[in-house]
PDB file of C-alpha atoms in Angstrom:
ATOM      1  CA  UNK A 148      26.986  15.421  41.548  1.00  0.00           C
ATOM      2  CA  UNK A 149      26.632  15.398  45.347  1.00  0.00           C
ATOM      3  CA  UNK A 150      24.496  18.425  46.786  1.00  0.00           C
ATOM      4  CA  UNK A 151      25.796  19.747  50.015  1.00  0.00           C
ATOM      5  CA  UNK A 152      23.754  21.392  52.780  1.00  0.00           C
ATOM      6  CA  UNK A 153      24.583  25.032  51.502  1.00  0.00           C
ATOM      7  CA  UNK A 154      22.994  23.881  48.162  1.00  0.00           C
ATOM      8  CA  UNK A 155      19.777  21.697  49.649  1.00  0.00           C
ATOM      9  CA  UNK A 156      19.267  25.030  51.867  1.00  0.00           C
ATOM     10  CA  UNK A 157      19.582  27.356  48.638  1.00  0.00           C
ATOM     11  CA  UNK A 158      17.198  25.439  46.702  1.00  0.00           C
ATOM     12  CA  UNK A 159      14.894  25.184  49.680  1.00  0.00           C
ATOM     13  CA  UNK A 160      14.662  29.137  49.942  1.00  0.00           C
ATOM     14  CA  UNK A 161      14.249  29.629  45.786  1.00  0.00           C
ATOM     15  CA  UNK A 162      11.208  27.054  46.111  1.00  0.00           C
ATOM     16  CA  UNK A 163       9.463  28.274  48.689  1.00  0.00           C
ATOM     17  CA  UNK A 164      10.289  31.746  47.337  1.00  0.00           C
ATOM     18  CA  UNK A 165       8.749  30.767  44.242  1.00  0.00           C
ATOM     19  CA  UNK A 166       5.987  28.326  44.704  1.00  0.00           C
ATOM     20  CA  UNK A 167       5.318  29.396  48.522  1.00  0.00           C
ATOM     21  CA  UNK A 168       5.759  27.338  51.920  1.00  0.00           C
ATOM     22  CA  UNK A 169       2.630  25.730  51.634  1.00  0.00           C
ATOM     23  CA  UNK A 170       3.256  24.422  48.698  1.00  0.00           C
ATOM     24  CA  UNK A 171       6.618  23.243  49.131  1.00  0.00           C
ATOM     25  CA  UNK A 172       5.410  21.570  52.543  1.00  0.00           C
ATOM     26  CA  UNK A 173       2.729  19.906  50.513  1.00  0.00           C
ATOM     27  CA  UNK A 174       5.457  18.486  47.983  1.00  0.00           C
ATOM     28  CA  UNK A 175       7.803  17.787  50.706  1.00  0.00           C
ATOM     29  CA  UNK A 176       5.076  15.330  52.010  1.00  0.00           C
ATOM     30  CA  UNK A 177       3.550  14.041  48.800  1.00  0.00           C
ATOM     31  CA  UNK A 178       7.243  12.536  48.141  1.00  0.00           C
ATOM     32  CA  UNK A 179       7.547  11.191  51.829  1.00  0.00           C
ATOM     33  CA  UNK A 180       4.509   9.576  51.008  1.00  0.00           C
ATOM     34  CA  UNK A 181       4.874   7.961  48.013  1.00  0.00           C
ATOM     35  CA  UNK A 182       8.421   6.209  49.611  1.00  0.00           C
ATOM     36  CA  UNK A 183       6.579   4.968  52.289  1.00  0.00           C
ATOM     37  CA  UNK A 184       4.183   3.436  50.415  1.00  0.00           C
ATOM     38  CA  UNK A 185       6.596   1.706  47.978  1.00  0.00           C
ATOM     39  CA  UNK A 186       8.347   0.359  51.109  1.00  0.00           C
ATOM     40  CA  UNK A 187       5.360  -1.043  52.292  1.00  0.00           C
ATOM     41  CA  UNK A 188       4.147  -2.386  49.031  1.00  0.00           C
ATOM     42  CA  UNK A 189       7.373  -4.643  49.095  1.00  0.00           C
ATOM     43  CA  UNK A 190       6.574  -5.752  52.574  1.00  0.00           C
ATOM     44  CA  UNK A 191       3.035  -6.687  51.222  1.00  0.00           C
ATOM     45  CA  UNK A 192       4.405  -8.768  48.793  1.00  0.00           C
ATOM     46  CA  UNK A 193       7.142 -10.445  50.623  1.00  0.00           C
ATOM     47  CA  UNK A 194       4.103 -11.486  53.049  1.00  0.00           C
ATOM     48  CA  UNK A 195       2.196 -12.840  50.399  1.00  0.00           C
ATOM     49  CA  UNK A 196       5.181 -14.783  49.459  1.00  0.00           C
ATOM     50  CA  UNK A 197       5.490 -15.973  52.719  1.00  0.00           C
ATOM     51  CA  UNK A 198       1.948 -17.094  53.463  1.00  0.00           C
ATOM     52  CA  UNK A 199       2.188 -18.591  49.781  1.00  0.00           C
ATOM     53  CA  UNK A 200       5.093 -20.889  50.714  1.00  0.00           C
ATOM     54  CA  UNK A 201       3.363 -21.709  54.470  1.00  0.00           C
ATOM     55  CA  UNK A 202      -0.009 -22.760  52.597  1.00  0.00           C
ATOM     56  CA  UNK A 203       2.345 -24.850  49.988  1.00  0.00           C
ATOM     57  CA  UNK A 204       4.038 -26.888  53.304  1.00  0.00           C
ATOM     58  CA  UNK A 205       0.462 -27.014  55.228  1.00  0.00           C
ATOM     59  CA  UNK A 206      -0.746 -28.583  52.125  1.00  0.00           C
ATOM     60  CA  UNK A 207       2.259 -31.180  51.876  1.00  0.00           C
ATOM     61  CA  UNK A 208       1.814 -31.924  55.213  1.00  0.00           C
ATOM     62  CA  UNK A 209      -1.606 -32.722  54.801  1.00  0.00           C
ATOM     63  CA  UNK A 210      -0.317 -35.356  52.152  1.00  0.00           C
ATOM     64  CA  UNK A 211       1.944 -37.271  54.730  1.00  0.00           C
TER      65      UNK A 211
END
């Protein structure tokens, strides 16, 4: 079920009717937040994974 604006701005106005604007700011960010910081935790590992595979060649280099 796809919201449209009209509904997004409906909801919006019952929440902060019913919970307050600062606490539906508050929300707004804790959720902005916590997709940030998955997207960085997957850049965090796909750098470890990276300097993983560098230190595997430096050390096969060393070899030669």
């Amino acid at each position: 079920m796809e919201k449209t604006i009209t509904d997004l701005l409906e909801l919006f106005v019952s929440l902060v009717s019913n919970v307050g604007f600062p606490i539906m700011v508050a929300a707004f960010l804790l959720l902005r937040l916590e997709m940030k910081m998955e997207k960085l935790t997957e850049a965090l590992v796909n750098l470890q994974e990276t300097l993983r595979g560098l230190r595997e060649l430096q050390v096969e280099d060393r070899k030669f």
